Amino acid sequence: MATVKNWQLGRDMAYPYDARYPTRQFAFVFNINRCIACQSCTMACKSTWTFNKGQEHMWWANVETKPYGGYPKWWDAKILEKLEDANPGGQVWGGKVGDGRVGPYGTFEGQTIFEAAQKTLSPDSARVLGYLPTDEEWNSPNIYEDNPAGKRGVRNKLDETGEQLPVHNTWFFYLARICNHCTYPACLAACPRKAIYKRPEDGIVLLDQSECRGYRKCVEACPYKKSMYRGNTRTSEKCIACFPRVEGTDPETGGEPMETRCMSACIGQIRMQGLVKIAEDGSWAEDRQHPLYFLVHVAKVALPLYPQFGTQPNGYYIPPRWVARPYLRQMFGPGVDRAIANYVNPSRELLGVLQLFRRSNRIIYRYEIQEGPKIYDGSLHGRKVELYNDTVIAFGKSGREIFRTTVEEPVHVRTNAHANSI
Ligand code: SF4
Ligand code: SF4
Ligand code: SF4
């Protein structure tokens, strides 16, 4: 195996191929605090890409209720267990949460799915530690919807004393998921036909149907289970990141890159997708005014999903602030406490950037903030809070302004002439 740099783990790691990085990388931030599980994203993807015969159980975009839900069932618990079996007690983070672009969450001292495979599998059998879900596990994408976890160690009994932040005793949250278009894709690493490739221009990971012979090695290897098998064509399929939209070839946008279907449809306004600049070592190049760069590397409120798997996923999440911290630390790494602290007490700039979510379906490349007047002076949980009605302006690929919006939502009063028109 080759050695590659993984900035999320703060160290080098083993990977079957040498590193190759795109100039820009498809990436996204989901703010879990806002997701309402309306499944508009799920249906937007389904009605665009997976509505055909043989795709009935195929949901490239899905939203599951954690802790019990999962599509396929128990996908994360299963791979976590396999890693623990391969390296008992060793799946831990060391070092300190820091400020650098490399290793901001400390150093992962355990084994990734690529490293654990070297220890537990014979070189000929597989390059990635994984498993193949059963048909039954793929059948119920929304099972355990709204089922909460109670107090630790107490079964089938919810807390009776009401709930209070910072952590609820009875909790659940919605985890929206798509393919992470990983920097080190496990699906690509495992494919014996080399049918999976990563595009150099935007890092989108695609599966070439004409090369695929349906061995399902990608389905077995992807730790997020985002490559899926289609029985009637005997090939595997996966999220294509709606690449025609991202390329800006949709006539509706006049050449400006457009966000994907699942992003654009998001009712809860939890999603922002972009194309981030990549440095020579595979980390994110400094791009201070890019909203995703700001959320991941400056405000540090958005974290990768299960970074310990080692694929360097490009999906980032603002963790839900009411959930038990050990659960969140396992899912998003040691950066969780800082991310929540920064989110619940947002800087003036963070408050501005959070307004950019879903004001447009064009991809944002840069933002600017124009300062506005103070609109609120008060306190929350014993700390001083000041709000300013700043204007945040988004620019597209061409450098043209896409839209501008303010921190305070505009109020529209319908004139009397149209009071009962709808
Ligand atoms: S999430 Fe899975 S399917 Fe998507 S690129 Fe990563 S390993 Fe491949
Ligand atoms: S990016 Fe496009 S193909 Fe991928 S899950 Fe979203 S809607 Fe589906
Ligand atoms: S559309 Fe948005 S709010 Fe609705 S389920 Fe999907 S991610 Fe959540």
XYZ file of N, CA and C in Angstrom, residues 109-275:
501
model
N -5.189 7.736 16.600
C -4.161 6.730 16.897
C -4.607 5.314 16.556
N -5.866 5.157 16.147
C -6.374 3.823 15.838
C -6.103 3.434 14.399
N -6.858 2.456 13.924
C -6.693 1.956 12.561
C -7.868 2.360 11.687
N -7.565 2.771 10.457
C -8.611 3.078 9.482
C -9.083 1.766 8.860
N -10.086 1.849 7.998
C -10.581 0.623 7.338
C -9.521 0.044 6.398
N -8.600 0.892 5.905
C -7.535 0.383 5.022
C -6.446 -0.301 5.850
N -6.122 0.300 6.992
C -5.067 -0.257 7.847
C -5.527 -1.535 8.540
N -6.783 -1.539 8.991
C -7.299 -2.732 9.670
C -7.381 -3.901 8.695
N -7.631 -3.606 7.412
C -7.717 -4.681 6.414
C -6.379 -5.399 6.287
N -5.287 -4.654 6.389
C -3.952 -5.263 6.267
C -3.703 -6.261 7.386
N -4.295 -5.979 8.561
C -4.069 -6.849 9.717
C -4.993 -8.049 9.723
N -6.259 -7.835 9.257
C -7.263 -8.874 9.473
C -7.613 -9.683 8.234
N -7.287 -9.183 7.049
C -7.666 -9.897 5.825
C -6.407 -10.316 5.088
N -6.521 -11.353 4.291
C -5.352 -11.731 3.492
C -5.255 -10.757 2.320
N -4.072 -10.443 1.843
C -3.919 -9.423 0.809
C -4.771 -9.702 -0.424
N -5.013 -10.978 -0.707
C -5.784 -11.307 -1.907
C -7.284 -11.129 -1.721
N -7.741 -11.170 -0.485
C -9.194 -11.187 -0.286
C -9.806 -9.795 -0.348
N -9.149 -8.795 0.192
C -9.734 -7.451 0.179
C -8.694 -6.421 0.591
N -8.911 -5.169 0.128
C -8.003 -4.089 0.510
C -8.635 -3.188 1.555
N -9.903 -3.439 1.853
C -10.645 -2.557 2.744
C -11.472 -3.406 3.696
N -11.461 -3.040 4.984
C -12.310 -3.750 5.941
C -13.750 -3.278 5.756
N -14.655 -4.191 5.461
C -16.053 -3.810 5.254
C -16.958 -5.006 5.419
N -18.182 -4.885 4.958
C -19.121 -6.012 4.983
C -20.215 -5.733 3.966
N -20.875 -6.787 3.546
C -21.958 -6.668 2.576
C -23.293 -6.739 3.325
N -24.082 -5.665 3.325
C -25.377 -5.731 4.027
C -26.300 -6.759 3.368
N -27.218 -7.313 4.147
C -28.194 -8.259 3.587
C -29.291 -7.479 2.858
N -30.065 -8.174 2.018
C -31.192 -7.518 1.337
C -32.151 -6.911 2.355
N -32.391 -7.641 3.431
C -33.328 -7.169 4.453
C -32.857 -5.829 5.053
N -31.536 -5.667 5.201
C -31.020 -4.432 5.811
C -31.215 -3.205 4.912
N -31.361 -3.436 3.602
C -31.578 -2.303 2.690
C -33.061 -1.924 2.566
N -33.949 -2.771 3.153
C -35.378 -2.644 2.844
C -36.120 -1.507 3.525
N -35.631 -1.004 4.636
C -36.424 -0.059 5.434
C -35.617 1.205 5.692
N -35.552 2.115 4.706
C -34.651 3.264 4.840
C -34.996 4.200 5.996
N -36.262 4.181 6.421
C -36.646 5.159 7.441
C -37.075 4.498 8.752
N -36.560 3.285 8.957
C -36.964 2.565 10.172
C -36.432 3.286 11.422
N -37.191 3.201 12.506
C -36.882 3.867 13.788
C -36.962 5.385 13.690
N -37.788 5.882 12.753
C -37.955 7.334 12.671
C -38.493 7.859 14.001
N -37.890 8.909 14.499
C -38.306 9.598 15.723
C -38.257 8.726 16.982
N -37.497 7.640 16.961
C -37.319 6.828 18.174
C -36.156 7.395 18.981
N -36.424 7.911 20.189
C -35.330 8.534 20.953
C -34.565 7.543 21.820
N -33.390 7.967 22.222
C -32.616 7.238 23.228
C -32.931 7.857 24.577
N -33.100 7.024 25.582
C -33.356 7.543 26.930
C -32.060 7.665 27.700
N -32.222 7.704 29.016
C -31.034 7.806 29.873
C -30.165 6.575 29.684
N -28.880 6.756 29.753
C -27.960 5.636 29.544
C -28.232 4.533 30.568
N -28.395 3.320 30.061
C -28.594 2.185 30.961
C -30.046 1.945 31.349
N -30.968 2.824 30.936
C -32.382 2.633 31.291
C -33.137 2.275 30.015
N -33.721 1.076 29.977
C -34.371 0.623 28.736
C -35.847 1.011 28.713
N -36.311 1.376 27.536
C -37.739 1.611 27.269
C -38.392 2.611 28.218
N -37.659 3.560 28.690
C -38.250 4.557 29.584
C -37.649 5.918 29.256
N -38.518 6.858 28.943
C -38.026 8.185 28.620
C -37.935 9.022 29.884
N -37.149 10.067 29.814
C -36.950 10.922 30.978
C -38.242 11.667 31.310
N -38.564 11.773 32.590
C -39.847 12.394 32.972
C -39.693 13.823 33.450
N -38.516 14.332 33.466
C -38.308 15.644 34.087
C -38.196 16.784 33.075
N -38.615 16.536 31.852
C -38.471 17.595 30.853
C -37.039 17.653 30.380
N -36.771 18.584 29.531
C -35.458 18.617 28.897
C -34.858 20.001 28.971
N -33.571 20.044 29.038
C -32.892 21.325 29.136
C -31.522 21.234 28.481
N -31.176 22.260 27.730
C -29.823 22.299 27.193
C -28.852 22.506 28.352
N -27.594 22.132 28.308
C -26.896 21.799 27.072
C -27.107 20.392 26.534
N -27.537 19.404 27.342
C -27.725 18.055 26.799
C -29.066 17.519 27.268
N -29.839 16.963 26.345
C -31.116 16.345 26.703
C -30.896 14.902 27.153
N -31.663 14.469 28.144
C -31.552 13.070 28.582
C -32.236 12.133 27.596
N -33.283 12.634 26.948
C -33.978 11.855 25.921
C -33.735 12.579 24.608
N -33.144 11.896 23.649
C -32.762 12.630 22.441
C -32.798 11.753 21.197
N -32.980 12.394 20.074
C -32.705 11.792 18.770
C -32.369 12.933 17.833
N -31.846 12.607 16.669
C -31.616 13.647 15.657
C -31.629 13.023 14.278
N -31.794 13.880 13.291
C -31.877 13.411 11.907
C -30.528 13.565 11.229
N -30.054 12.466 10.668
C -28.774 12.485 9.970
C -29.038 12.332 8.466
N -28.877 13.438 7.751
C -29.053 13.410 6.294
C -27.740 12.950 5.674
N -27.823 12.039 4.694
C -26.584 11.495 4.141
C -26.637 11.341 2.630
N -25.513 11.633 1.987
C -25.292 11.271 0.586
C -23.866 10.721 0.508
N -23.427 10.330 -0.668
C -22.032 9.923 -0.849
C -21.132 11.109 -0.473
N -20.030 10.832 0.190
C -19.129 11.903 0.650
C -18.065 12.286 -0.376
N -18.113 11.676 -1.538
C -17.120 11.945 -2.592
C -15.725 12.079 -1.973
N -15.398 10.994 -1.241
C -14.214 10.965 -0.374
C -12.922 11.273 -1.140
N -11.961 11.825 -0.409
C -10.635 12.062 -0.972
C -9.917 10.739 -1.215
N -10.117 9.773 -0.311
C -9.555 8.427 -0.473
C -10.719 7.427 -0.487
N -11.407 7.337 -1.612
C -12.647 6.541 -1.624
C -12.367 5.055 -1.410
N -13.120 4.466 -0.475
C -12.988 3.032 -0.222
C -13.581 2.231 -1.381
N -14.631 2.786 -1.999
C -15.279 2.095 -3.128
C -14.286 1.957 -4.278
N -13.576 3.031 -4.553
C -12.573 3.043 -5.629
C -11.426 2.080 -5.311
N -10.989 2.112 -4.048
C -9.855 1.276 -3.637
C -10.171 -0.201 -3.805
N -11.451 -0.570 -3.606
C -11.802 -1.994 -3.571
C -12.162 -2.563 -4.936
N -12.415 -1.718 -5.922
C -12.968 -2.214 -7.188
C -11.906 -2.950 -8.015
N -12.078 -4.256 -8.227
C -11.063 -5.000 -8.992
C -11.071 -4.630 -10.478
N -12.151 -4.021 -10.966
C -12.262 -3.656 -12.378
C -11.766 -2.232 -12.643
N -11.381 -1.504 -11.611
C -11.023 -0.078 -11.721
C -12.133 0.705 -12.440
N -13.376 0.364 -12.070
C -14.529 1.016 -12.714
C -14.891 2.324 -12.026
N -14.279 2.591 -10.861
C -14.629 3.801 -10.109
C -13.471 4.792 -10.204
N -13.807 6.050 -10.460
C -12.757 7.059 -10.616
C -13.192 8.372 -9.986
N -12.172 9.196 -9.729
C -12.403 10.491 -9.075
C -12.016 11.581 -10.069
N -12.921 12.494 -10.368
C -12.645 13.466 -11.426
C -11.634 14.529 -10.964
N -10.628 14.810 -11.784
C -9.604 15.772 -11.359
C -10.126 17.199 -11.238
N -11.218 17.533 -11.915
C -11.678 18.927 -11.881
C -12.524 19.260 -10.654
N -13.240 18.255 -10.099
C -14.101 18.571 -8.965
C -14.146 17.468 -7.894
N -13.334 16.421 -8.045
C -13.262 15.380 -7.027
C -14.520 14.524 -6.903
N -15.450 14.658 -7.833
C -16.667 13.833 -7.800
C -16.272 12.386 -8.129
N -16.803 11.440 -7.339
C -16.458 10.028 -7.520
C -17.568 9.358 -8.338
N -17.193 8.817 -9.496
C -18.186 8.213 -10.397
C -17.879 6.740 -10.624
N -18.932 6.005 -10.961
C -18.813 4.565 -11.198
C -19.187 4.315 -12.666
N -18.256 3.818 -13.434
C -18.468 3.599 -14.869
C -19.287 2.306 -15.071
N -20.538 2.489 -15.471
C -21.447 1.341 -15.613
C -20.950 0.329 -16.645
N -20.259 0.814 -17.658
C -19.840 -0.105 -18.729
C -18.671 -0.988 -18.279
N -17.941 -0.550 -17.257
C -16.824 -1.345 -16.736
C -17.238 -2.270 -15.594
N -18.336 -1.907 -14.907
C -18.759 -2.649 -13.704
C -19.283 -4.036 -14.085
N -18.874 -5.050 -13.316
C -19.372 -6.408 -13.516
C -20.173 -6.886 -12.304
N -20.496 -5.965 -11.413
C -21.378 -6.309 -10.298
C -20.756 -7.180 -9.220
N -19.451 -7.084 -9.026
C -18.816 -7.884 -7.960
C -19.192 -7.384 -6.555
N -19.709 -6.166 -6.484
C -20.146 -5.550 -5.210
C -19.012 -5.326 -4.208
N -17.786 -5.264 -4.683
C -16.672 -4.967 -3.772
C -16.813 -3.542 -3.227
N -17.348 -2.622 -4.058
C -17.534 -1.232 -3.612
C -18.602 -1.152 -2.527
N -19.661 -1.966 -2.692
C -20.745 -1.977 -1.704
C -20.200 -2.483 -0.360
N -19.371 -3.495 -0.451
C -18.753 -4.074 0.750
C -17.793 -3.073 1.405
N -17.041 -2.350 0.589
C -15.960 -1.514 1.125
C -16.432 -0.154 1.638
N -17.411 0.465 0.989
C -17.788 1.828 1.403
C -18.276 1.799 2.846
N -17.594 2.475 3.770
C -18.015 2.410 5.165
C -19.344 3.135 5.396
N -19.702 4.054 4.481
C -20.960 4.810 4.603
C -22.098 4.116 3.872
N -21.772 3.034 3.187
C -22.738 2.230 2.409
C -23.480 3.104 1.402
N -22.716 3.824 0.608
C -23.318 4.707 -0.393
C -23.055 4.238 -1.822
N -22.592 3.006 -1.971
C -22.575 2.385 -3.284
C -23.583 1.244 -3.173
N -24.449 1.112 -4.177
C -25.578 0.175 -4.060
C -25.686 -0.720 -5.288
N -26.159 -1.940 -5.063
C -26.234 -2.931 -6.144
C -27.638 -2.954 -6.746
N -27.684 -3.036 -8.080
C -28.969 -3.097 -8.780
C -29.097 -4.470 -9.434
N -30.064 -5.233 -8.941
C -30.161 -6.627 -9.355
C -30.462 -6.828 -10.827
N -31.338 -5.996 -11.416
C -31.777 -6.289 -12.787
C -30.738 -5.898 -13.846
N -29.779 -5.047 -13.489
C -28.703 -4.736 -14.447
C -27.384 -5.399 -14.032
N -27.387 -5.961 -12.822
C -26.182 -6.617 -12.270
C -24.971 -5.696 -12.278
N -25.237 -4.436 -11.945
C -24.136 -3.486 -11.750
C -24.409 -2.698 -10.469
N -23.373 -2.035 -9.974
C -23.548 -1.164 -8.810
C -23.740 0.269 -9.287
N -24.399 1.060 -8.461
C -24.650 2.466 -8.801
C -24.415 3.308 -7.554
N -24.139 4.574 -7.768
C -23.956 5.474 -6.636
C -24.300 6.910 -7.013
N -24.370 7.760 -6.002
C -24.607 9.198 -6.190
C -23.607 9.771 -7.192
N -24.102 10.576 -8.111
C -23.222 11.166 -9.128
C -22.995 12.659 -8.871
N -23.385 13.101 -7.665
C -23.222 14.511 -7.276
C -23.913 15.444 -8.267
N -24.946 14.921 -8.930
C -25.686 15.733 -9.919
C -24.704 16.518 -10.786
N -23.717 15.834 -11.369
C -22.599 16.565 -11.997
C -22.992 17.506 -13.141
N -24.075 17.227 -13.887
C -24.408 18.217 -14.920
C -24.757 19.590 -14.317
N -25.377 19.569 -13.137
C -25.706 20.845 -12.479
C -24.435 21.516 -11.960
N -23.566 20.719 -11.317
C -22.328 21.271 -10.740
C -21.423 21.844 -11.842
N -21.481 21.232 -13.031
C -20.673 21.737 -14.158
C -21.209 23.056 -14.713
N -22.433 23.416 -14.339
C -23.003 24.680 -14.835
C -23.556 24.570 -16.236
N -23.884 23.331 -16.652
C -24.402 23.178 -18.016
C -25.926 23.269 -18.074
N -26.569 23.423 -16.915
C -28.022 23.578 -16.919
C -28.359 24.948 -17.511
N -29.199 24.996 -18.559
C -29.476 26.279 -19.214
C -30.089 27.319 -18.279
N -30.741 26.838 -17.214
C -31.405 27.764 -16.291
C -30.423 28.707 -15.585
N -29.164 28.254 -15.419
C -28.226 29.050 -14.613
C -27.328 29.967 -15.433
N -27.453 29.938 -16.726
C -26.610 30.802 -17.553
C -25.130 30.522 -17.355
N -24.773 29.253 -17.186
C -23.355 28.880 -17.084
C -22.806 28.888 -15.670
N -23.556 29.403 -14.694
C -23.074 29.389 -13.300
C -23.307 27.995 -12.703
N -22.295 27.386 -12.049
C -22.512 26.089 -11.406
C -23.690 26.140 -10.422
N -24.429 25.048 -10.416
C -25.667 24.995 -9.637
C -25.555 23.893 -8.595
N -26.139 24.090 -7.423
C -26.093 23.055 -6.392
C -26.948 21.852 -6.810
N -26.672 20.709 -6.169
C -27.320 19.446 -6.560
C -28.818 19.483 -6.263
N -29.524 18.450 -6.715
C -30.974 18.371 -6.483
C -31.281 18.268 -4.987
N -30.551 17.397 -4.271
C -30.873 17.207 -2.850
C -30.582 18.462 -2.036
N -29.571 19.234 -2.458
C -29.256 20.477 -1.739
C -30.353 21.509 -2.013
N -30.663 21.682 -3.307
C -31.587 22.741 -3.705
C -32.981 22.550 -3.122
N -33.363 21.273 -2.894
C -34.728 20.985 -2.435
C -34.892 21.139 -0.929
N -33.830 21.431 -0.210
C -33.871 21.331 1.259
C -34.760 22.407 1.893
N -35.869 21.937 2.452
C -36.865 22.814 3.078
C -36.319 23.437 4.361
N -35.575 22.645 5.114
C -35.061 23.137 6.399
C -33.887 24.094 6.251
N -33.423 24.291 5.026
C -32.292 25.183 4.746
C -31.059 24.782 5.541
N -30.841 23.456 5.596
C -29.711 22.959 6.389
C -28.464 22.755 5.541
N -28.606 22.825 4.174
C -27.532 22.343 3.296
C -26.855 23.468 2.522
N -25.540 23.406 2.454
C -24.794 24.274 1.538
C -23.716 23.415 0.878
N -23.638 23.509 -0.438
C -22.666 22.703 -1.192
C -21.755 23.640 -1.964
N -20.506 23.232 -2.121
C -19.578 24.083 -2.863
C -18.426 23.292 -3.438
N -17.508 24.002 -4.056
C -16.304 23.390 -4.632
C -15.132 24.103 -3.979
